[in-house]
mmCIF file of C-alpha atoms in Angstrom:
data_model
loop_
_atom_site.group_PDB
_atom_site.id
_atom_site.type_symbol
_atom_site.label_atom_id
_atom_site.label_comp_id
_atom_site.label_asym_id
_atom_site.label_seq_id
_atom_site.Cartn_x
_atom_site.Cartn_y
_atom_site.Cartn_z
ATOM 1 C CA MET D 1 -9.789 0.112 -7.056
ATOM 2 C CA SER D 2 -10.746 -3.241 -8.542
ATOM 3 C CA PHE D 3 -10.894 -2.167 -12.182
ATOM 4 C CA LEU D 4 -8.850 0.460 -13.937
ATOM 5 C CA PRO D 5 -10.089 1.325 -17.438
ATOM 6 C CA ILE D 6 -7.553 1.667 -20.230
ATOM 7 C CA PHE D 7 -8.374 4.314 -22.829
ATOM 8 C CA LEU D 8 -6.406 4.011 -26.058
ATOM 9 C CA ILE D 9 -6.298 7.112 -28.278
ATOM 10 C CA ASN D 10 -6.254 6.016 -31.906
ATOM 11 C CA LEU D 11 -6.987 7.689 -35.237
ATOM 12 C CA ASP D 12 -9.474 5.987 -37.550
ATOM 13 C CA ARG D 13 -6.839 5.950 -40.285
ATOM 14 C CA SER D 14 -4.202 4.325 -38.051
ATOM 15 C CA ARG D 15 -5.522 0.755 -38.088
ATOM 16 C CA HIS D 16 -2.006 -0.716 -38.169
ATOM 17 C CA ARG D 17 -1.222 0.919 -34.829
ATOM 18 C CA LEU D 18 -4.438 -0.374 -33.320
ATOM 19 C CA GLU D 19 -3.608 -3.892 -34.463
ATOM 20 C CA ASP D 20 -0.171 -3.727 -32.810
ATOM 21 C CA VAL D 21 -1.560 -2.504 -29.475
ATOM 22 C CA ASP D 22 -4.451 -4.963 -29.618
ATOM 23 C CA LYS D 23 -1.970 -7.803 -29.980
ATOM 24 C CA SER D 24 0.025 -6.574 -26.971
ATOM 25 C CA MET D 25 -3.110 -6.201 -24.861
ATOM 26 C CA LYS D 26 -4.236 -9.736 -25.664
ATOM 27 C CA GLN D 27 -0.809 -11.090 -24.740
ATOM 28 C CA LEU D 28 -1.130 -9.387 -21.340
ATOM 29 C CA GLY D 29 -4.752 -10.498 -20.898
ATOM 30 C CA LEU D 30 -6.033 -6.926 -20.715
ATOM 31 C CA ASP D 31 -9.125 -5.201 -22.055
ATOM 32 C CA TYR D 32 -9.126 -1.635 -23.290
ATOM 33 C CA GLU D 33 -11.457 0.882 -24.839
ATOM 34 C CA ARG D 34 -10.547 2.734 -27.999
ATOM 35 C CA VAL D 35 -11.007 6.518 -27.984
ATOM 36 C CA PRO D 36 -11.279 7.796 -31.580
ATOM 37 C CA ALA D 37 -8.658 10.507 -31.887
ATOM 38 C CA ILE D 38 -9.289 13.953 -33.324
ATOM 39 C CA ASP D 39 -7.814 14.104 -36.837
ATOM 40 C CA GLY D 40 -5.677 17.179 -37.433
ATOM 41 C CA ARG D 41 -6.188 16.828 -41.188
ATOM 42 C CA VAL D 42 -9.920 17.523 -41.003
ATOM 43 C CA ILE D 43 -10.384 19.510 -37.806
ATOM 44 C CA SER D 44 -12.394 22.707 -38.272
ATOM 45 C CA THR D 45 -11.229 26.206 -37.413
ATOM 46 C CA SER D 46 -14.226 26.694 -35.118
ATOM 47 C CA ASP D 47 -13.374 23.534 -33.166
ATOM 48 C CA ILE D 48 -9.793 24.721 -32.756
ATOM 49 C CA ASN D 49 -10.792 28.212 -31.649
ATOM 50 C CA ALA D 50 -13.132 26.759 -29.019
ATOM 51 C CA VAL D 51 -10.212 25.326 -27.012
ATOM 52 C CA TYR D 52 -6.958 26.791 -28.373
ATOM 53 C CA SER D 53 -5.619 30.349 -28.138
ATOM 54 C CA HIS D 54 -3.441 31.569 -31.005
ATOM 55 C CA LYS D 55 -2.849 34.790 -29.058
ATOM 56 C CA LEU D 56 -1.556 33.078 -25.921
ATOM 57 C CA ASN D 57 0.500 30.721 -28.060
ATOM 58 C CA SER D 58 2.253 33.626 -29.773
ATOM 59 C CA GLU D 59 2.881 35.334 -26.430
ATOM 60 C CA ARG D 60 3.901 32.316 -24.326
ATOM 61 C CA TYR D 61 5.234 29.566 -26.595
ATOM 62 C CA ASN D 62 8.161 29.472 -28.967
ATOM 63 C CA TYR D 63 6.320 28.293 -32.106
ATOM 64 C CA ASP D 64 2.820 27.992 -33.541
ATOM 65 C CA LEU D 65 1.335 24.600 -32.747
ATOM 66 C CA THR D 66 0.541 22.544 -35.831
ATOM 67 C CA GLN D 67 -2.985 21.254 -36.351
ATOM 68 C CA GLY D 68 -1.639 17.810 -35.535
ATOM 69 C CA GLU D 69 -0.407 18.976 -32.123
ATOM 70 C CA ILE D 70 -3.675 20.780 -31.437
ATOM 71 C CA ALA D 71 -5.644 17.685 -32.426
ATOM 72 C CA CYS D 72 -3.411 15.557 -30.172
ATOM 73 C CA TYR D 73 -4.191 17.763 -27.167
ATOM 74 C CA MET D 74 -7.896 17.665 -28.039
ATOM 75 C CA SER D 75 -7.750 13.865 -28.226
ATOM 76 C CA HIS D 76 -6.334 13.681 -24.705
ATOM 77 C CA ARG D 77 -9.078 16.057 -23.555
ATOM 78 C CA LYS D 78 -11.589 13.664 -25.101
ATOM 79 C CA ALA D 79 -10.106 10.792 -23.073
ATOM 80 C CA TRP D 80 -10.195 12.862 -19.850
ATOM 81 C CA GLN D 81 -13.837 13.698 -20.445
ATOM 82 C CA LYS D 82 -14.563 10.024 -21.060
ATOM 83 C CA LEU D 83 -13.213 9.284 -17.583
ATOM 84 C CA LEU D 84 -15.400 11.986 -16.031
ATOM 85 C CA ASP D 85 -18.443 10.647 -17.874
ATOM 86 C CA SER D 86 -17.830 7.220 -16.325
ATOM 87 C CA ASP D 87 -18.094 5.970 -12.744
ATOM 88 C CA HIS D 88 -14.359 5.257 -12.536
ATOM 89 C CA GLN D 89 -12.053 7.103 -10.190
ATOM 90 C CA ALA D 90 -9.036 6.933 -12.494
ATOM 91 C CA ALA D 91 -7.931 5.642 -15.883
ATOM 92 C CA ILE D 92 -4.850 4.710 -17.872
ATOM 93 C CA ILE D 93 -4.463 6.890 -20.961
ATOM 94 C CA LEU D 94 -2.387 5.490 -23.823
ATOM 95 C CA GLU D 95 -1.390 6.731 -27.236
ATOM 96 C CA ASP D 96 -1.153 4.057 -29.912
ATOM 97 C CA ASP D 97 2.533 4.125 -30.917
ATOM 98 C CA ILE D 98 3.663 2.210 -27.847
ATOM 99 C CA VAL D 99 5.251 -0.936 -26.479
ATOM 100 C CA LEU D 100 4.162 -2.367 -23.133
ATOM 101 C CA SER D 101 6.309 -4.232 -20.642
ATOM 102 C CA PRO D 102 4.926 -7.343 -18.888
ATOM 103 C CA ALA D 103 4.714 -5.285 -15.671
ATOM 104 C CA PHE D 104 2.049 -3.125 -17.304
ATOM 105 C CA ALA D 105 -0.461 -5.841 -16.400
ATOM 106 C CA HIS D 106 0.198 -5.170 -12.689
ATOM 107 C CA LEU D 107 -0.760 -1.489 -12.734
ATOM 108 C CA HIS D 108 -4.253 -2.247 -11.414
ATOM 109 C CA HIS D 109 -2.747 -3.615 -8.192
ATOM 110 C CA ALA D 110 -0.205 -0.796 -7.945
ATOM 111 C CA THR D 111 -2.916 1.835 -8.257
ATOM 112 C CA ALA D 112 -4.919 0.167 -5.495
ATOM 113 C CA GLU D 113 -1.846 0.367 -3.255
ATOM 114 C CA ILE D 114 -1.352 4.043 -4.067
ATOM 115 C CA GLU D 115 -4.957 4.681 -3.018
ATOM 116 C CA ASN D 116 -4.042 3.332 0.430
ATOM 117 C CA SER D 117 -0.796 5.280 0.686
ATOM 118 C CA ALA D 118 0.087 8.784 1.812
ATOM 119 C CA TYR D 119 -0.195 9.857 -1.835
ATOM 120 C CA SER D 120 -3.798 8.826 -2.426
ATOM 121 C CA GLU D 121 -4.743 12.347 -3.577
ATOM 122 C CA TRP D 122 -2.758 12.150 -6.793
ATOM 123 C CA ASP D 123 -3.526 13.832 -10.144
ATOM 124 C CA ILE D 124 -1.294 12.361 -12.864
ATOM 125 C CA ILE D 125 1.230 9.517 -12.726
ATOM 126 C CA LYS D 126 3.597 9.082 -15.653
ATOM 127 C CA LEU D 127 4.101 5.537 -16.917
ATOM 128 C CA ALA D 128 6.650 6.459 -19.579
ATOM 129 C CA GLN D 129 9.712 8.584 -20.195
ATOM 130 C CA PRO D 130 10.190 8.201 -23.953
ATOM 131 C CA PHE D 131 12.560 11.126 -24.423
ATOM 132 C CA LYS D 132 15.215 12.845 -22.300
ATOM 133 C CA PRO D 133 15.446 11.340 -18.784
ATOM 134 C CA LYS D 134 14.392 13.598 -15.938
ATOM 135 C CA GLU D 135 15.640 13.615 -12.368
ATOM 136 C CA SER D 136 13.281 12.067 -9.844
ATOM 137 C CA ARG D 137 13.210 11.310 -6.138
ATOM 138 C CA GLN D 138 11.641 8.274 -4.525
ATOM 139 C CA LEU D 139 8.515 8.778 -2.462
ATOM 140 C CA GLU D 140 7.279 5.307 -1.584
ATOM 141 C CA ALA D 141 7.614 1.658 -2.605
ATOM 142 C CA ILE D 142 4.432 0.430 -4.294
ATOM 143 C CA GLY D 143 4.786 -3.331 -4.664
ATOM 144 C CA ASP D 144 7.475 -3.865 -7.302
ATOM 145 C CA PHE D 145 7.259 -0.198 -8.309
ATOM 146 C CA GLN D 146 8.571 3.071 -6.911
ATOM 147 C CA LEU D 147 6.366 6.137 -6.779
ATOM 148 C CA VAL D 148 8.522 9.169 -7.596
ATOM 149 C CA ASP D 149 8.291 12.942 -7.838
ATOM 150 C CA TYR D 150 10.095 15.051 -10.421
ATOM 151 C CA ILE D 151 12.035 18.279 -10.446
ATOM 152 C CA LYS D 152 10.552 18.619 -13.937
ATOM 153 C CA PRO D 153 8.173 15.985 -15.355
ATOM 154 C CA PRO D 154 9.406 14.155 -18.457
ATOM 155 C CA MET D 155 8.155 14.979 -21.936
ATOM 156 C CA GLY D 156 5.793 12.685 -23.787
ATOM 157 C CA ALA D 157 2.189 11.666 -23.156
ATOM 158 C CA CYS D 158 2.213 8.128 -24.545
ATOM 159 C CA GLY D 159 1.211 6.551 -21.234
ATOM 160 C CA TYR D 160 0.001 7.885 -17.891
ATOM 161 C CA LEU D 161 -2.520 7.425 -15.111
ATOM 162 C CA ILE D 162 -4.974 10.221 -14.444
ATOM 163 C CA SER D 163 -7.461 10.557 -11.593
ATOM 164 C CA ARG D 164 -10.867 12.207 -11.801
ATOM 165 C CA LYS D 165 -9.416 15.144 -9.911
ATOM 166 C CA GLY D 166 -6.525 15.366 -12.358
ATOM 167 C CA ALA D 167 -8.857 15.132 -15.357
ATOM 168 C CA LYS D 168 -10.975 17.997 -14.043
ATOM 169 C CA LYS D 169 -7.891 20.139 -13.556
ATOM 170 C CA MET D 170 -6.527 19.430 -17.023
ATOM 171 C CA LEU D 171 -9.902 20.019 -18.684
ATOM 172 C CA SER D 172 -10.146 23.405 -16.966
ATOM 173 C CA ARG D 173 -7.029 24.332 -18.927
ATOM 174 C CA THR D 174 -9.005 26.231 -21.576
ATOM 175 C CA PRO D 175 -7.809 27.684 -23.785
ATOM 176 C CA PHE D 176 -4.553 25.793 -24.098
ATOM 177 C CA PHE D 177 -1.586 27.058 -26.089
ATOM 178 C CA ARG D 178 1.205 24.512 -25.605
ATOM 179 C CA PRO D 179 1.507 20.806 -26.557
ATOM 180 C CA VAL D 180 -0.212 18.550 -24.025
ATOM 181 C CA ASP D 181 2.987 17.029 -22.594
ATOM 182 C CA VAL D 182 4.592 20.464 -22.197
ATOM 183 C CA ASP D 183 1.489 21.761 -20.426
ATOM 184 C CA MET D 184 1.800 18.908 -17.923
ATOM 185 C CA GLN D 185 5.212 20.297 -16.961
ATOM 186 C CA TRP D 186 3.702 23.672 -15.977
ATOM 187 C CA GLN D 187 2.047 22.145 -12.924
ATOM 188 C CA TRP D 188 1.355 25.408 -11.088
ATOM 189 C CA GLU D 189 -0.701 26.590 -14.055
ATOM 190 C CA THR D 190 -2.755 23.430 -14.581
ATOM 191 C CA GLY D 191 -3.004 22.605 -10.871
ATOM 192 C CA ALA D 192 -2.341 18.942 -11.738
ATOM 193 C CA HIS D 193 0.754 17.591 -10.000
ATOM 194 C CA VAL D 194 2.702 14.947 -11.920
ATOM 195 C CA LEU D 195 4.262 11.903 -10.255
ATOM 196 C CA GLY D 196 5.868 8.839 -11.857
ATOM 197 C CA LEU D 197 5.797 5.080 -11.383
ATOM 198 C CA LEU D 198 9.113 3.337 -11.974
ATOM 199 C CA PRO D 199 10.192 1.170 -13.649
ATOM 200 C CA TYR D 200 8.287 2.620 -16.586
ATOM 201 C CA THR D 201 5.908 0.143 -18.209
ATOM 202 C CA VAL D 202 5.190 2.078 -21.427
ATOM 203 C CA ASP D 203 7.507 3.379 -24.133
ATOM 204 C CA ASN D 204 7.182 4.789 -27.631
ATOM 205 C CA SER D 205 7.606 2.039 -30.201
ATOM 206 C CA HIS D 206 9.433 4.432 -32.561
ATOM 207 C CA THR D 207 8.321 2.189 -35.435
ATOM 208 C CA HIS D 208 5.486 4.245 -36.919
ATOM 209 C CA GLU D 209 5.459 7.604 -38.645
ATOM 210 C CA SER D 210 4.265 10.328 -36.287
ATOM 211 C CA ASP D 211 0.568 11.076 -36.756
ATOM 212 C CA ILE D 212 1.355 14.640 -35.699
ATOM 213 C CA PHE D 213 4.116 15.006 -38.295
ATOM 214 C CA SER D 214 1.886 13.472 -40.976
ATOM 215 C CA VAL D 215 -0.299 16.579 -40.677
ATOM 216 C CA ALA D 216 2.549 19.103 -40.512
ATOM 217 C CA ASN D 217 6.118 18.872 -39.303
ATOM 218 C CA ARG D 218 6.627 21.016 -36.196
ATOM 219 C CA HIS D 219 10.289 21.415 -37.174
ATOM 220 C CA ASP D 220 9.215 23.333 -40.269
ATOM 221 C CA VAL D 221 7.457 25.971 -38.172
ATOM 222 C CA SER D 222 9.302 29.235 -37.567
ATOM 223 C CA ARG D 223 10.574 29.678 -34.017
ATOM 224 C CA ARG D 224 10.324 32.596 -31.599
ATOM 225 C CA GLY D 225 13.721 32.428 -29.917
ATOM 226 C CA TRP D 226 13.176 35.372 -27.578
ATOM 227 C CA VAL D 227 9.899 33.836 -26.327
ATOM 228 C CA ARG D 228 11.675 30.547 -25.708
ATOM 229 C CA LEU D 229 14.368 32.206 -23.599
ATOM 230 C CA ARG D 230 11.857 34.254 -21.610
ATOM 231 C CA GLU D 231 9.628 31.231 -20.935
ATOM 232 C CA GLN D 232 12.571 29.050 -19.921
ATOM 233 C CA TRP D 233 13.497 31.725 -17.374
ATOM 234 C CA ARG D 234 9.890 31.982 -16.215
ATOM 235 C CA PHE D 235 9.670 28.198 -15.889
ATOM 236 C CA PHE D 236 12.886 27.983 -13.860
ATOM 237 C CA TRP D 237 11.772 30.467 -11.206
ATOM 238 C CA GLN D 238 8.137 29.414 -11.032
ATOM 239 C CA ASN D 239 9.067 25.735 -10.907
ATOM 240 C CA ARG D 240 11.516 26.437 -8.101
ATOM 241 C CA ARG D 241 8.859 28.358 -6.154
ATOM 242 C CA TYR D 242 6.299 25.628 -6.792
ATOM 243 C CA HIS D 243 8.455 22.876 -5.315
ATOM 244 C CA LYS D 244 9.541 25.056 -2.400
ATOM 245 C CA ASN D 245 5.884 25.715 -1.547
ATOM 246 C CA ARG D 246 5.040 22.005 -1.809
ATOM 247 C CA GLU D 247 7.895 21.067 0.496
ATOM 248 C CA GLY D 248 6.709 23.649 2.999
ATOM 249 C CA SER D 249 3.069 22.554 2.950
#
């Protein structure tokens, strides 16, 4: 894989974020393509209803997604479709509130090595773990990196690799009813298995106001505690079964 496109999701009104990432990309000698993000402030009800289920959300998730969270998921879907509309076999998807390590520039070579490994049929590979660390186990050394699997994939979608196969699986997730990074954890539902590449080369910058929170603060939304408990229990048993089946296959 000689060239790995980098798709950067960025709102039209977030020029300051674009300038920061552009500077980092130039320092690393990398090109990227901007994907105009869906703006939760102006998104129409019909556009939301075409891909998002309020009914499933109320039944299966512990709070109503804000329009910012829905727009975020739709923006990632836009990036996945952009990959499928291209001739590329995989892409790096980035959000715009990020910092990149120098090793980020070597991901093209690492991906080529993965294609020649026992894990060539991958779906999603996390490049970041911006929140609570998750347990992982090493699968294979990939140059200076380690390809890992997770008991439970980490939260956050600020940086990851996705293959054409993975993009197709995630796009078939219609309607969605959880945030995009949470949906990636429910691997048996999406069909897209999530691996990781350590050390992580992407992190949240934590220097900009959240574009999601600028639309509506998810912490202000009323919670469905009983749904949360039921879904945590469901996740525990289905996740356990999922990994047991993978180990046996």
